[in-house]
Each structure stands twice: as C-alpha cells, then as structure tokens.
Amino acid sequence: ATMATLVFSCSQCGKRMKSIPPAPVFSVTCVGCLHQFTVHAAALQQAAPPAPPPADDSGEAEITDGDTTGADVFADYHTSFEIPGALPHPADVVESQSLASTPAPSVVYKSVYELEHWPLHPVLRAGKLSELQLETVSLCGARHTRLLPDGRRAGFFLGDGAGVGKGRQIAGVILDNTVRGRRKHLWFSTSTDLRLDAERDLSDLGAPGISVHDGCQQLDKETRGLGLGSSFTEGIVFSTYSSLVSASRVAKGGVSRLQQIIDWCGGDKFEG
C-alpha cells in the first residue's frame, strides 16, 4: 500500500511534525512541548498545495520490468460493503489487481461501532476509525463467530501494508470483543516499546480504562501469595514474540512464558 505522509504543526509551540495518518482523526503528542492535540487529516490534505512534478518528469508513465505500468499492477482499494456514517480512509490505499478481482466474502456481522445506541458509536461518527478500518473490524468479528471442527475459534489474518493503521485496527477489534464480554486479550509485537502506541490507540477509541499489562514480567511482579491482583486478571497482555520461547524466572520449575500466558488466559476455558 502507498500512504501519503501529512505534515502538521503543534497547536501550542508550533513545532513541525510529520506522520502517516492512522485514521481520519487522530491524536498526537508534541515531541517538543509534550502538548497533546487532535489532527484532522482531511482538513490538512485539502489545505496542502499540490506537489510540484519531479525535475526530470517527461510526462510519460514509468515502466517497470516486463513493460507493465503501475496501473496494470495495482488498483485503488474500495471496501467490499458500505458502513453508514463512516468516513473514508485519510490516505490512498491500493491492492494488487489479482486481489481486486477476487470478491470478498459476504458479511452480515455488525461491529459495536455501527450500532447507533451503543457507547462506541461516536467513534465511527468522529472518524477515529475509517471505513476501511471498520471493514477490518467487521470481517474479523465475523470470522471470530465461527468455531473450527476441533472447537477452536477461527482466526483472521490482517496483511495490510505500512501506514494503513494496523495498530488502530487491532485496538478496534479488541474493543469490539471486550464489549461483547471477552475480557482477556493477547497482543504480540516485535518490541515492548510499542505498548505505548497500543495504549494510545485504545485511548483514542474511547477505552482508556482497559489495562495493558507489560508482558509476563509485569505478571511476575504482580503475582502475590494468593495469585494475581484483581486488576491484572483481565485486560490485555502486551508481549513480544521472543517471550514465547523464554522461561519464567519466577514461576516454580521453570515454567515457560507460553504456559504462563496460557494459564493467565484460563487454559481450555479461554474463548480465544
């Protein structure tokens, strides 16, 4: 996917920053004065002057290997169904022609953001999740309603490119499940530093109260004689892929981190 980068200034100190917009409306913390403010991507894009053509622009389309133009390889991405009231994604998104020619599955699932009288509906109206991102939440939710023949819940693979806002989409899926009564979630990433981004996305979507636990290390620290405190028995365990192959330094007998996570989820009773 190709994403447009927005340039904007802090509303307090004027420091210029740039970012690929994760949603039509998103919050930013200034790296200079730490002031937090809201950015409206559509307004910035309308105000931005058109980019000048490159100096060596001959007016001809760029040809790739095999004499194939970009238009022959990629197609503009359009959501497979309409979500009333949702705002379009703030950046252009493309997909391969082969994917564009493959029809998406029919989905009747409605996320909690689409239900007008539910508390998360304002997220849709405010554009904190774009129509493209809401489509992902609905597709994922529909998949999660299915059980595989062995009794396990079906999964969903999200393969969007950089800049589409996968963190925002994952946060949206977690909230959709939380409202439906699923109170334990696992979020794996390459680095624990990205936990702060996850907390920001959850907060932007109206869920600052969901606890994001800092991996198994925090579970170790919060484990008492009678087990985990009540505030750590639910929420999101944010951990890294490498933690799945390491052993806990605290658990007796060198119990693996993987088993520690399974135990936190509730073992066979986990709905994940």
XYZ file of N, CA and C in Angstrom:
816
model
N 0.837 -1.180 0.000
C 0.000 0.000 0.000
C 0.882 1.242 0.000
N 0.414 2.280 -0.670
C 1.138 3.544 -0.659
C 0.355 4.547 0.155
N 1.009 5.170 1.120
C 0.358 6.082 2.036
C 0.929 7.484 1.891
N 0.093 8.491 2.030
C 0.549 9.869 1.980
C 0.927 10.324 3.392
N 2.081 10.970 3.511
C 2.539 11.482 4.795
C 2.043 12.905 4.987
N 1.468 13.182 6.159
C 0.971 14.513 6.482
C 2.013 15.284 7.282
N 2.106 16.575 7.014
C 2.972 17.467 7.783
C 2.071 18.438 8.528
N 2.290 18.599 9.823
C 1.444 19.475 10.633
C 2.285 20.087 11.743
N 1.728 21.086 12.408
C 2.439 21.805 13.463
C 1.706 21.687 14.777
N 2.458 21.693 15.862
C 1.867 21.674 17.202
C 1.048 22.940 17.406
N -0.154 22.786 17.934
C -1.040 23.928 18.137
C -0.584 24.831 19.284
N 0.425 24.369 20.054
C 0.881 25.174 21.185
C 2.250 25.818 20.941
N 3.232 25.001 20.510
C 4.585 25.554 20.334
C 4.964 25.752 18.873
N 4.139 25.212 17.952
C 4.391 25.406 16.536
C 5.401 24.457 15.926
N 5.907 23.473 16.681
C 6.904 22.551 16.143
C 6.282 21.729 15.020
N 7.014 21.624 13.900
C 6.517 20.876 12.752
C 6.838 19.395 12.905
N 5.847 18.554 12.587
C 5.996 17.110 12.661
C 5.347 16.497 11.437
N 5.644 15.229 11.189
C 5.006 14.532 10.084
C 4.653 13.119 10.511
N 3.609 12.588 9.899
C 3.148 11.257 10.261
C 2.250 10.719 9.157
N 2.247 9.408 8.994
C 1.240 8.765 8.151
C -0.021 8.639 8.988
N -1.146 9.215 8.571
C -2.347 9.227 9.412
C -2.895 7.826 9.650
N -3.075 7.408 10.934
C -3.642 6.093 11.224
C -5.155 6.065 11.106
N -5.793 7.244 11.037
C -7.242 7.347 10.950
C -7.581 8.758 10.478
N -8.835 8.996 10.034
C -9.216 10.346 9.625
C -8.996 11.389 10.717
N -9.203 10.992 11.973
C -8.967 11.875 13.119
C -8.095 11.110 14.109
N -6.970 11.698 14.528
C -6.086 11.003 15.458
C -5.404 12.015 16.377
N -4.956 11.534 17.528
C -4.305 12.407 18.498
C -2.796 12.289 18.391
N -2.107 13.383 18.709
C -0.653 13.447 18.616
C -0.109 14.127 19.872
N 1.003 13.632 20.382
C 1.709 14.296 21.478
C 2.953 14.953 20.903
N 3.075 16.255 21.061
C 4.196 17.002 20.506
C 5.509 16.513 21.109
N 6.497 16.272 20.255
C 7.799 15.812 20.743
C 8.599 16.942 21.375
N 8.129 18.196 21.180
C 8.835 19.334 21.747
C 8.324 19.733 23.115
N 7.012 20.065 23.181
C 6.441 20.559 24.448
C 5.536 19.542 25.137
N 5.341 18.356 24.537
C 4.508 17.281 25.083
C 3.028 17.644 25.129
N 2.642 18.700 24.411
C 1.232 19.064 24.330
C 0.495 18.059 23.454
N -0.675 17.604 23.893
C -1.461 16.654 23.099
C -2.572 17.393 22.363
N -2.693 17.116 21.066
C -3.718 17.783 20.268
C -4.255 16.824 19.223
N -5.360 17.214 18.583
C -6.042 16.364 17.610
C -5.745 16.837 16.201
N -5.509 15.896 15.305
C -5.227 16.204 13.905
C -6.368 15.676 13.047
N -6.904 16.523 12.185
C -7.936 16.141 11.227
C -7.271 16.015 9.861
N -7.067 14.769 9.414
C -6.290 14.522 8.200
C -6.912 15.153 6.962
N -8.238 15.064 6.839
C -8.885 15.568 5.633
C -8.682 17.069 5.475
N -8.757 17.808 6.592
C -8.581 19.258 6.524
C -7.166 19.622 6.099
N -6.181 18.870 6.580
C -4.798 19.148 6.202
C -4.556 18.840 4.734
N -5.154 17.745 4.246
C -4.963 17.372 2.853
C -5.591 18.392 1.905
N -6.748 18.950 2.294
C -7.398 19.948 1.458
C -6.608 21.246 1.419
N -5.925 21.545 2.537
C -5.183 22.801 2.611
C -3.799 22.703 1.998
N -3.305 21.479 1.816
C -1.944 21.299 1.315
C -1.863 21.666 -0.170
N -0.845 22.409 -0.587
C -0.681 22.737 -2.004
C -0.267 21.504 -2.787
N -0.597 21.435 -4.078
C -0.199 20.269 -4.870
C 1.310 20.158 -4.969
N 1.807 18.935 -4.949
C 3.249 18.700 -5.005
C 3.765 19.017 -6.400
N 4.921 19.695 -6.505
C 5.472 20.000 -7.830
C 5.954 18.730 -8.503
N 5.915 18.666 -9.839
C 6.389 17.478 -10.539
C 7.893 17.347 -10.405
N 8.436 16.140 -10.479
C 9.890 15.978 -10.400
C 10.572 16.660 -11.567
N 11.851 17.045 -11.352
C 12.568 17.835 -12.351
C 12.729 17.094 -13.664
N 12.836 15.766 -13.608
C 13.053 15.011 -14.836
C 11.775 14.389 -15.370
N 10.615 14.943 -14.969
C 9.338 14.394 -15.398
C 9.146 14.632 -16.888
N 9.035 13.575 -17.649
C 8.851 13.703 -19.092
C 7.407 13.587 -19.506
N 6.514 13.387 -18.508
C 5.106 13.232 -18.831
C 4.740 11.808 -19.212
N 5.726 10.901 -19.210
C 5.466 9.523 -19.582
C 5.323 8.670 -18.319
N 4.489 7.640 -18.420
C 4.307 6.733 -17.286
C 5.568 5.923 -17.078
N 5.892 5.691 -15.808
C 7.071 4.887 -15.511
C 6.809 3.435 -15.871
N 7.765 2.800 -16.531
C 7.611 1.417 -16.951
C 8.466 0.534 -16.057
N 7.854 -0.543 -15.569
C 8.566 -1.475 -14.704
C 9.040 -2.652 -15.536
N 9.705 -3.598 -14.888
C 10.169 -4.782 -15.599
C 8.999 -5.468 -16.283
N 9.177 -5.853 -17.523
C 8.111 -6.502 -18.264
C 7.192 -5.514 -18.941
N 7.602 -4.245 -19.019
C 6.781 -3.225 -19.680
C 5.369 -3.160 -19.100
N 5.279 -3.217 -17.764
C 3.984 -3.152 -17.085
C 3.905 -1.872 -16.298
N 2.853 -1.085 -16.488
C 2.698 0.157 -15.750
C 2.146 -0.118 -14.359
N 2.311 0.878 -13.459
C 1.784 0.724 -12.111
C 0.290 0.491 -12.106
N -0.419 1.133 -13.059
C -1.869 0.978 -13.125
C -2.259 -0.452 -13.480
N -1.361 -1.166 -14.192
C -1.650 -2.552 -14.543
C -1.427 -3.491 -13.364
N -0.602 -3.082 -12.419
C -0.251 -3.942 -11.286
C -1.163 -3.707 -10.095
N -1.512 -2.444 -9.852
C -2.302 -2.090 -8.677
C -3.646 -1.469 -9.063
N -4.588 -1.597 -8.140
C -5.909 -0.992 -8.296
C -6.266 -0.272 -7.011
N -6.998 0.827 -7.103
C -7.458 1.526 -5.906
C -8.307 0.581 -5.064
N -8.063 0.615 -3.756
C -8.825 -0.271 -2.876
C -10.155 0.372 -2.500
N -11.222 -0.399 -2.594
C -12.550 0.031 -2.173
C -13.106 -1.016 -1.216
N -13.741 -0.561 -0.148
C -14.305 -1.504 0.817
C -15.371 -2.369 0.141
N -15.522 -3.593 0.621
C -16.437 -4.546 -0.006
C -17.887 -4.314 0.372
N -18.138 -3.480 1.372
C -19.506 -3.131 1.745
C -19.502 -1.745 2.376
N -20.639 -1.105 2.335
C -20.752 0.268 2.849
C -21.099 0.251 4.333
N -20.468 1.147 5.089
C -20.761 1.300 6.509
C -21.349 2.698 6.701
N -22.654 2.809 6.905
C -23.296 4.124 7.012
C -22.656 5.008 8.072
N -22.345 6.242 7.693
C -21.780 7.210 8.621
C -20.278 7.175 8.747
N -19.615 6.131 8.221
C -18.164 6.030 8.350
C -17.471 6.967 7.368
N -16.329 7.505 7.786
C -15.566 8.413 6.937
C -14.547 7.633 6.112
N -14.222 8.117 4.923
C -13.224 7.415 4.098
C -11.852 7.450 4.750
N -11.000 6.517 4.354
C -9.641 6.479 4.892
C -8.888 7.739 4.455
N -8.052 8.320 5.328
C -7.409 9.603 5.009
C -6.307 9.530 3.968
N -5.889 8.345 3.562
C -4.816 8.213 2.571
C -5.259 7.241 1.486
N -4.636 7.363 0.326
C -4.929 6.443 -0.767
C -4.377 5.065 -0.456
N -5.161 4.042 -0.738
C -4.754 2.661 -0.498
C -4.964 1.877 -1.788
N -3.997 1.060 -2.141
C -4.106 0.241 -3.348
C -3.926 -1.228 -2.993
N -4.352 -2.086 -3.895
C -4.145 -3.522 -3.766
C -3.776 -4.078 -5.130
N -3.264 -5.281 -5.157
C -2.881 -5.879 -6.428
C -4.126 -6.147 -7.268
N -3.947 -6.152 -8.576
C -5.069 -6.412 -9.469
C -5.663 -7.794 -9.213
N -4.818 -8.758 -8.859
C -5.332 -10.108 -8.611
C -6.252 -10.133 -7.402
N -5.891 -9.382 -6.340
C -6.772 -9.313 -5.173
C -8.040 -8.534 -5.488
N -7.904 -7.468 -6.271
C -9.070 -6.656 -6.619
C -10.099 -7.453 -7.412
N -9.633 -8.441 -8.160
C -10.546 -9.246 -8.972
C -11.172 -10.393 -8.192
N -10.758 -10.563 -6.924
C -11.302 -11.634 -6.084
C -12.390 -11.072 -5.176
N -13.637 -11.523 -5.288
C -14.708 -10.965 -4.455
C -14.513 -11.289 -2.980
N -14.820 -10.322 -2.133
C -14.726 -10.531 -0.682
C -15.915 -11.359 -0.206
N -15.781 -12.052 0.912
C -16.906 -12.850 1.430
C -18.046 -11.956 1.891
N -19.262 -12.475 1.779
C -20.435 -11.735 2.246
C -20.450 -11.716 3.772
N -20.647 -10.542 4.356
C -20.583 -10.384 5.815
C -21.848 -9.683 6.312
N -22.485 -10.264 7.312
C -23.661 -9.635 7.926
C -23.346 -9.154 9.341
N -22.141 -9.406 9.803
C -21.719 -9.020 11.155
C -21.637 -7.491 11.262
N -22.151 -6.951 12.333
C -22.042 -5.519 12.602
C -21.204 -5.316 13.857
N -20.161 -4.508 13.740
C -19.339 -4.210 14.905
C -20.100 -3.290 15.848
N -19.625 -3.179 17.081
C -20.317 -2.343 18.070
C -20.272 -0.864 17.683
N -19.353 -0.487 16.785
C -19.254 0.908 16.354
C -20.409 1.291 15.435
N -21.012 0.316 14.784
C -22.101 0.579 13.849
C -23.463 0.639 14.530
N -23.553 0.220 15.775
C -24.822 0.192 16.496
C -25.070 1.552 17.140
N -26.086 2.253 16.651
C -26.285 3.668 16.982
C -26.439 3.933 18.470
N -27.044 3.043 19.205
C -27.338 3.314 20.613
C -26.292 2.696 21.550
N -25.182 2.241 20.991
C -24.121 1.690 21.815
C -23.080 2.767 22.092
N -22.367 2.669 23.223
C -21.466 3.757 23.637
C -20.294 4.012 22.697
N -19.927 3.053 21.836
C -18.780 3.256 20.949
C -19.179 3.784 19.573
N -20.463 4.039 19.350
C -20.884 4.573 18.053
C -20.242 5.932 17.740
N -20.023 6.819 18.736
C -19.359 8.106 18.432
C -17.970 7.941 17.817
N -17.306 6.803 18.027
C -16.005 6.568 17.405
C -16.147 6.580 15.888
N -17.204 5.961 15.392
C -17.475 5.951 13.948
C -17.803 7.347 13.453
N -18.677 8.038 14.169
C -19.122 9.368 13.726
C -17.976 10.370 13.720
N -17.033 10.217 14.640
C -15.918 11.161 14.744
C -14.775 10.824 13.792
N -14.847 9.697 13.117
C -13.800 9.327 12.179
C -12.550 8.776 12.836
N -12.654 8.296 14.051
C -11.475 7.747 14.716
C -11.123 6.360 14.185
N -12.073 5.739 13.494
C -11.825 4.559 12.682
C -12.402 4.846 11.303
N -11.600 4.717 10.267
C -12.088 4.973 8.915
C -12.949 3.809 8.437
N -13.614 3.999 7.303
C -14.462 2.933 6.766
C -13.629 1.692 6.457
N -12.427 1.895 5.941
C -11.536 0.769 5.657
C -11.187 0.011 6.936
N -10.882 0.737 8.004
C -10.519 0.101 9.267
C -11.717 -0.591 9.905
N -12.906 0.015 9.765
C -14.115 -0.600 10.302
C -14.460 -1.877 9.537
N -14.151 -1.882 8.239
C -14.367 -3.093 7.454
C -13.547 -4.238 8.042
N -12.296 -3.962 8.414
C -11.444 -4.985 9.014
C -12.049 -5.499 10.316
N -12.565 -4.578 11.148
C -13.175 -4.991 12.420
C -14.362 -5.923 12.160
N -15.179 -5.592 11.161
C -16.351 -6.420 10.854
C -15.943 -7.777 10.284
N -14.969 -7.781 9.367
C -14.508 -9.047 8.797
C -13.903 -9.951 9.865
N -13.133 -9.334 10.760
C -12.507 -10.092 11.846
C -13.572 -10.608 12.811
N -14.534 -9.755 13.156
C -15.601 -10.170 14.060
C -16.420 -11.315 13.489
N -16.692 -11.243 12.179
C -17.452 -12.317 11.539
C -16.682 -13.634 11.598
N -15.377 -13.543 11.398
C -14.552 -14.746 11.448
C -14.517 -15.321 12.858
N -14.474 -14.460 13.854
C -14.401 -14.919 15.243
C -15.689 -15.597 15.713
N -16.788 -15.386 15.015
C -18.042 -16.047 15.413
C -18.068 -17.514 15.002
N -17.104 -17.913 14.167
C -17.069 -19.299 13.692
C -16.163 -20.153 14.569
N -16.583 -21.391 14.788
C -15.763 -22.361 15.501
C -15.294 -23.428 14.525
N -14.027 -23.786 14.629
C -13.461 -24.818 13.773
C -13.942 -26.195 14.231
N -13.798 -27.227 13.386
C -14.277 -28.565 13.760
C -13.711 -29.083 15.084
N -12.487 -28.651 15.449
C -11.901 -29.129 16.707
C -12.315 -28.285 17.900
N -13.223 -27.308 17.678
C -13.731 -26.496 18.778
C -13.021 -25.185 18.991
N -11.890 -24.989 18.314
C -11.165 -23.724 18.459
C -11.841 -22.631 17.642
N -11.694 -21.402 18.130
C -12.301 -20.275 17.426
C -11.469 -19.909 16.202
N -12.138 -19.571 15.102
C -11.454 -19.226 13.864
C -10.700 -17.909 14.016
N -9.576 -17.783 13.318
C -8.764 -16.579 13.376
C -8.900 -15.739 12.122
N -8.172 -14.624 12.110
C -8.230 -13.692 10.976
C -6.827 -13.149 10.745
N -6.368 -13.191 9.505
C -5.040 -12.681 9.173
C -5.171 -11.290 8.572
N -4.527 -10.320 9.221
C -4.535 -8.933 8.751
C -3.203 -8.654 8.062
N -3.215 -8.463 6.750
C -1.986 -8.291 5.998
C -1.836 -6.930 5.351
N -2.457 -5.904 5.930
C -2.344 -4.557 5.370
C -0.908 -4.052 5.449
N -0.538 -3.196 4.505
C 0.814 -2.652 4.460
C 1.022 -1.553 5.488
N 2.251 -1.036 5.517
C 2.602 0.024 6.458
C 1.768 1.269 6.194
N 1.277 1.882 7.256
C 0.559 3.137 7.132
C -0.946 3.030 7.122
N -1.479 1.820 6.990
C -2.936 1.672 6.979
C -3.504 1.837 8.385
N -2.686 1.594 9.388
C -3.156 1.744 10.769
C -3.528 0.418 11.401
N -2.635 -0.572 11.311
C -2.951 -1.894 11.865
C -3.119 -1.841 13.378
N -2.330 -0.990 14.053
C -2.499 -0.865 15.497
C -3.884 -0.365 15.852
N -4.372 0.616 15.101
C -5.721 1.138 15.323
C -6.771 0.068 15.025
N -6.533 -0.736 13.986
C -7.466 -1.806 13.647
C -7.499 -2.876 14.735
N -6.319 -3.251 15.239
C -6.261 -4.253 16.310
C -6.969 -3.741 17.552
N -6.743 -2.472 17.892
C -7.434 -1.881 19.044
C -8.942 -1.924 18.839
N -9.388 -1.653 17.605
C -10.814 -1.698 17.305
C -11.389 -3.089 17.470
N -10.642 -4.110 17.042
C -11.101 -5.496 17.194
C -11.174 -5.876 18.669
N -10.174 -5.479 19.452
C -10.166 -5.798 20.872
C -11.358 -5.166 21.582
N -11.645 -3.903 21.273
C -12.782 -3.238 21.922
C -14.099 -3.885 21.525
N -14.219 -4.264 20.258
C -15.439 -4.929 19.797
C -15.670 -6.211 20.583
N -14.592 -6.955 20.844
C -14.716 -8.189 21.617
C -14.949 -7.912 23.095
N -14.315 -6.862 23.620
C -14.481 -6.531 25.036
C -15.928 -6.195 25.356
N -16.543 -5.382 24.504
C -17.945 -5.004 24.722
C -18.856 -6.231 24.672
N -18.443 -7.235 23.923
C -19.243 -8.460 23.809
C -18.934 -9.466 24.912
N -18.141 -9.058 25.890
C -17.930 -9.890 27.072
C -16.635 -10.659 27.119
N -15.787 -10.529 26.085
C -14.494 -11.220 26.103
C -13.471 -10.271 26.719
N -13.048 -10.562 27.944
C -12.313 -9.595 28.747
C -10.802 -9.824 28.789
N -10.313 -10.884 28.144
C -8.868 -11.155 28.146
C -8.352 -11.187 26.715
N -7.238 -10.475 26.482
C -6.696 -10.378 25.128
C -5.174 -10.446 25.169
N -4.591 -10.955 24.090
C -3.141 -11.019 23.928
C -2.753 -10.183 22.716
N -1.715 -9.365 22.880
C -1.222 -8.524 21.783
C 0.289 -8.739 21.707
N 0.744 -9.361 20.620
C 2.164 -9.632 20.448
C 2.759 -8.694 19.413
N 3.994 -8.273 19.673
C 4.684 -7.369 18.764
C 6.175 -7.681 18.808
N 6.931 -6.972 17.986
C 8.376 -7.205 17.958
C 9.098 -6.509 19.103
N 8.470 -5.483 19.690
C 9.131 -4.702 20.729
C 8.130 -4.279 21.791
N 8.554 -4.320 23.052
C 7.682 -3.863 24.141
C 7.468 -2.356 24.088
N 8.350 -1.629 23.385
C 8.199 -0.175 23.293
C 6.895 0.211 22.600
N 6.368 -0.671 21.762
C 5.140 -0.369 21.023
C 3.894 -0.464 21.905
N 4.093 -0.860 23.163
C 2.946 -0.901 24.084
C 2.331 0.485 24.247
N 3.153 1.525 24.254
C 2.642 2.882 24.404
C 1.767 3.266 23.219
N 2.137 2.804 22.016
C 1.303 3.056 20.843
C -0.031 2.342 20.976
N -0.006 1.132 21.512
C -1.249 0.383 21.711
C -2.161 1.108 22.701
N -1.593 1.604 23.785
C -2.386 2.349 24.767
C -2.970 3.614 24.156
N -2.190 4.282 23.291
C -2.689 5.486 22.623
C -3.870 5.165 21.716
N -3.745 4.084 20.936
C -4.837 3.715 20.036
C -6.096 3.358 20.814
N -5.948 2.626 21.899
C -7.107 2.270 22.718
C -7.752 3.512 23.316
N -6.927 4.440 23.791
C -7.450 5.669 24.372
C -8.185 6.512 23.330
N -7.619 6.587 22.121
C -8.259 7.354 21.055
C -9.629 6.788 20.697
N -9.798 5.479 20.875
C -11.066 4.850 20.537
C -12.048 4.842 21.712
N -11.710 5.538 22.781
C -12.653 5.678 23.886
C -12.535 4.614 24.948
N -11.372 3.978 25.071
C -11.210 2.919 26.068
C -9.954 3.115 26.897
N -9.802 4.275 27.549
C -8.598 4.464 28.355
C -8.564 3.594 29.595
N -9.685 2.970 29.960
C -9.749 2.180 31.185
C -9.314 0.739 31.024
N -9.081 0.281 29.800
C -8.638 -1.099 29.602
C -7.161 -1.204 29.981
N -6.845 -2.110 30.878
C -5.471 -2.260 31.348
C -4.627 -2.962 30.295
N -3.444 -2.395 30.020
C -2.481 -3.022 29.116
C -1.291 -3.442 29.971
N -1.140 -4.738 30.187
C -0.096 -5.260 31.061
C 1.198 -5.441 30.271
N 2.295 -5.037 30.871
C 3.594 -5.032 30.205
C 4.226 -6.420 30.241
N 3.650 -7.346 29.487
C 4.212 -8.669 29.320
C 4.221 -9.529 30.572
N 4.891 -10.663 30.453
C 4.954 -11.609 31.569
C 5.728 -11.049 32.753
N 6.661 -10.133 32.465
C 7.433 -9.548 33.561
C 6.520 -8.830 34.546
N 5.508 -8.126 34.035
C 4.588 -7.445 34.945
C 3.706 -8.454 35.666
N 3.334 -9.541 34.988
C 2.567 -10.588 35.666
C 3.385 -11.182 36.811
N 4.698 -11.327 36.585
C 5.574 -11.808 37.664
C 5.528 -10.862 38.859
N 5.667 -9.569 38.591
C 5.729 -8.579 39.674
C 4.427 -8.507 40.456
N 3.304 -8.725 39.751
C 2.010 -8.560 40.409
C 1.470 -9.840 41.020
N 2.213 -10.936 40.885
C 1.756 -12.206 41.456
C 2.049 -12.219 42.952
N 1.010 -12.415 43.732
C 1.144 -12.460 45.188
C 0.950 -13.904 45.669
N 0.901 -14.060 46.979
C 0.712 -15.388 47.551
C -0.587 -16.034 47.105
N -1.617 -15.235 46.915
C -2.921 -15.765 46.504
C -3.153 -15.595 45.004
N -2.105 -15.262 44.271
C -2.243 -15.104 42.825
C -2.239 -13.645 42.416
N -2.653 -13.382 41.183
C -2.675 -12.020 40.649
C -3.735 -11.176 41.327
N -3.431 -9.868 41.470
C -4.429 -8.943 41.970
C -5.586 -8.828 40.992
N -6.736 -8.392 41.442
C -7.938 -8.364 40.618
C -7.779 -7.496 39.371
N -6.964 -6.436 39.448
C -6.812 -5.538 38.310
C -5.942 -6.136 37.205
N -5.335 -7.296 37.473
C -4.463 -7.917 36.478
C -5.017 -9.235 35.950
N -6.241 -9.566 36.324
C -6.851 -10.808 35.840
C -7.590 -10.611 34.532
N -7.745 -9.356 34.084
C -8.397 -9.049 32.816
C -7.574 -7.996 32.089
N -7.980 -7.692 30.860
C -7.292 -6.660 30.094
C -6.493 -7.243 28.948
N -5.350 -6.632 28.667
C -4.504 -7.024 27.538
C -3.096 -7.294 28.035
N -2.583 -8.463 27.734
C -1.172 -8.736 27.973
C -0.427 -8.395 26.686
N 0.400 -7.359 26.743
C 1.187 -6.938 25.582
C 2.575 -7.524 25.737
N 2.943 -8.391 24.809
C 4.224 -9.092 24.939
C 4.901 -9.200 23.572
N 6.078 -9.788 23.565
C 6.848 -9.935 22.334
C 6.845 -11.396 21.883
N 7.143 -11.588 20.603
C 7.202 -12.949 20.078
C 8.312 -13.748 20.763
N 9.423 -13.088 21.079
C 10.544 -13.794 21.704
C 10.190 -14.341 23.079
N 9.201 -13.719 23.746
C 8.828 -14.185 25.088
C 8.205 -15.579 25.041
N 7.703 -15.980 23.882
C 7.039 -17.276 23.773
C 8.012 -18.444 23.911
N 9.303 -18.185 23.748
C 10.283 -19.267 23.825
C 11.210 -19.121 25.031
N 10.887 -18.189 25.927
C 11.722 -17.990 27.107
C 11.064 -18.607 28.330
N 11.848 -18.842 29.385
C 11.339 -19.432 30.622
C 11.187 -18.357 31.679
N 10.165 -18.469 32.487
C 9.938 -17.505 33.554
C 10.974 -17.672 34.654
N 11.505 -16.568 35.125
C 12.484 -16.621 36.211
C 11.801 -16.765 37.568
N 10.497 -16.557 37.591
C 9.794 -16.543 38.867
C 9.002 -17.825 39.095
N 8.334 -18.287 38.046
C 7.469 -19.459 38.211
C 8.292 -20.675 38.621
N 7.757 -21.481 39.497
C 8.461 -22.659 40.010
C 8.662 -23.684 38.893
N 9.804 -24.324 38.928
C 10.089 -25.364 37.952
C 10.415 -24.845 36.569
N 10.653 -23.551 36.436
C 10.999 -23.006 35.134
C 9.880 -23.088 34.123
N 8.651 -22.811 34.548
C 7.502 -22.831 33.647
C 7.739 -21.840 32.514
N 7.445 -22.251 31.302
C 7.695 -21.392 30.144
C 6.775 -20.186 30.155
N 7.217 -19.133 29.476
C 6.373 -17.949 29.335
C 5.079 -18.303 28.599
N 5.191 -19.177 27.621
C 3.999 -19.578 26.878
C 2.960 -20.186 27.806
N 3.399 -21.096 28.697
C 2.460 -21.706 29.631
C 1.922 -20.683 30.615
N 2.756 -19.730 30.998
C 2.304 -18.668 31.898
C 1.189 -17.848 31.250
N 1.334 -17.565 29.966
C 0.308 -16.813 29.239
C -0.967 -17.634 29.096
N -0.805 -18.939 28.801
C -1.981 -19.806 28.685
C -2.741 -19.867 30.002
N -2.010 -19.964 31.103
C -2.647 -20.006 32.427
C -3.387 -18.700 32.703
N -2.782 -17.569 32.317
C -3.446 -16.267 32.538
C -4.753 -16.197 31.748
N -4.744 -16.749 30.542
C -5.939 -16.724 29.717
C -7.058 -17.595 30.282
N -6.696 -18.612 31.063
C -7.708 -19.504 31.607
C -7.670 -20.894 31.028
N -6.595 -21.231 30.309
C -6.448 -22.571 29.778
C -7.522 -22.888 28.737
N -8.136 -24.075 28.890
C -9.133 -24.527 27.942
C -10.413 -23.695 27.967
N -10.605 -22.886 29.003
C -11.806 -22.071 29.102
C -11.694 -20.758 28.313
N -10.512 -20.478 27.809
C -10.288 -19.224 27.068
C -11.070 -19.251 25.756
N -11.704 -18.144 25.421
C -12.518 -18.065 24.198
C -11.704 -17.691 22.974
N -10.402 -17.441 23.120
C -9.600 -17.001 22.007
C -9.349 -18.084 20.977
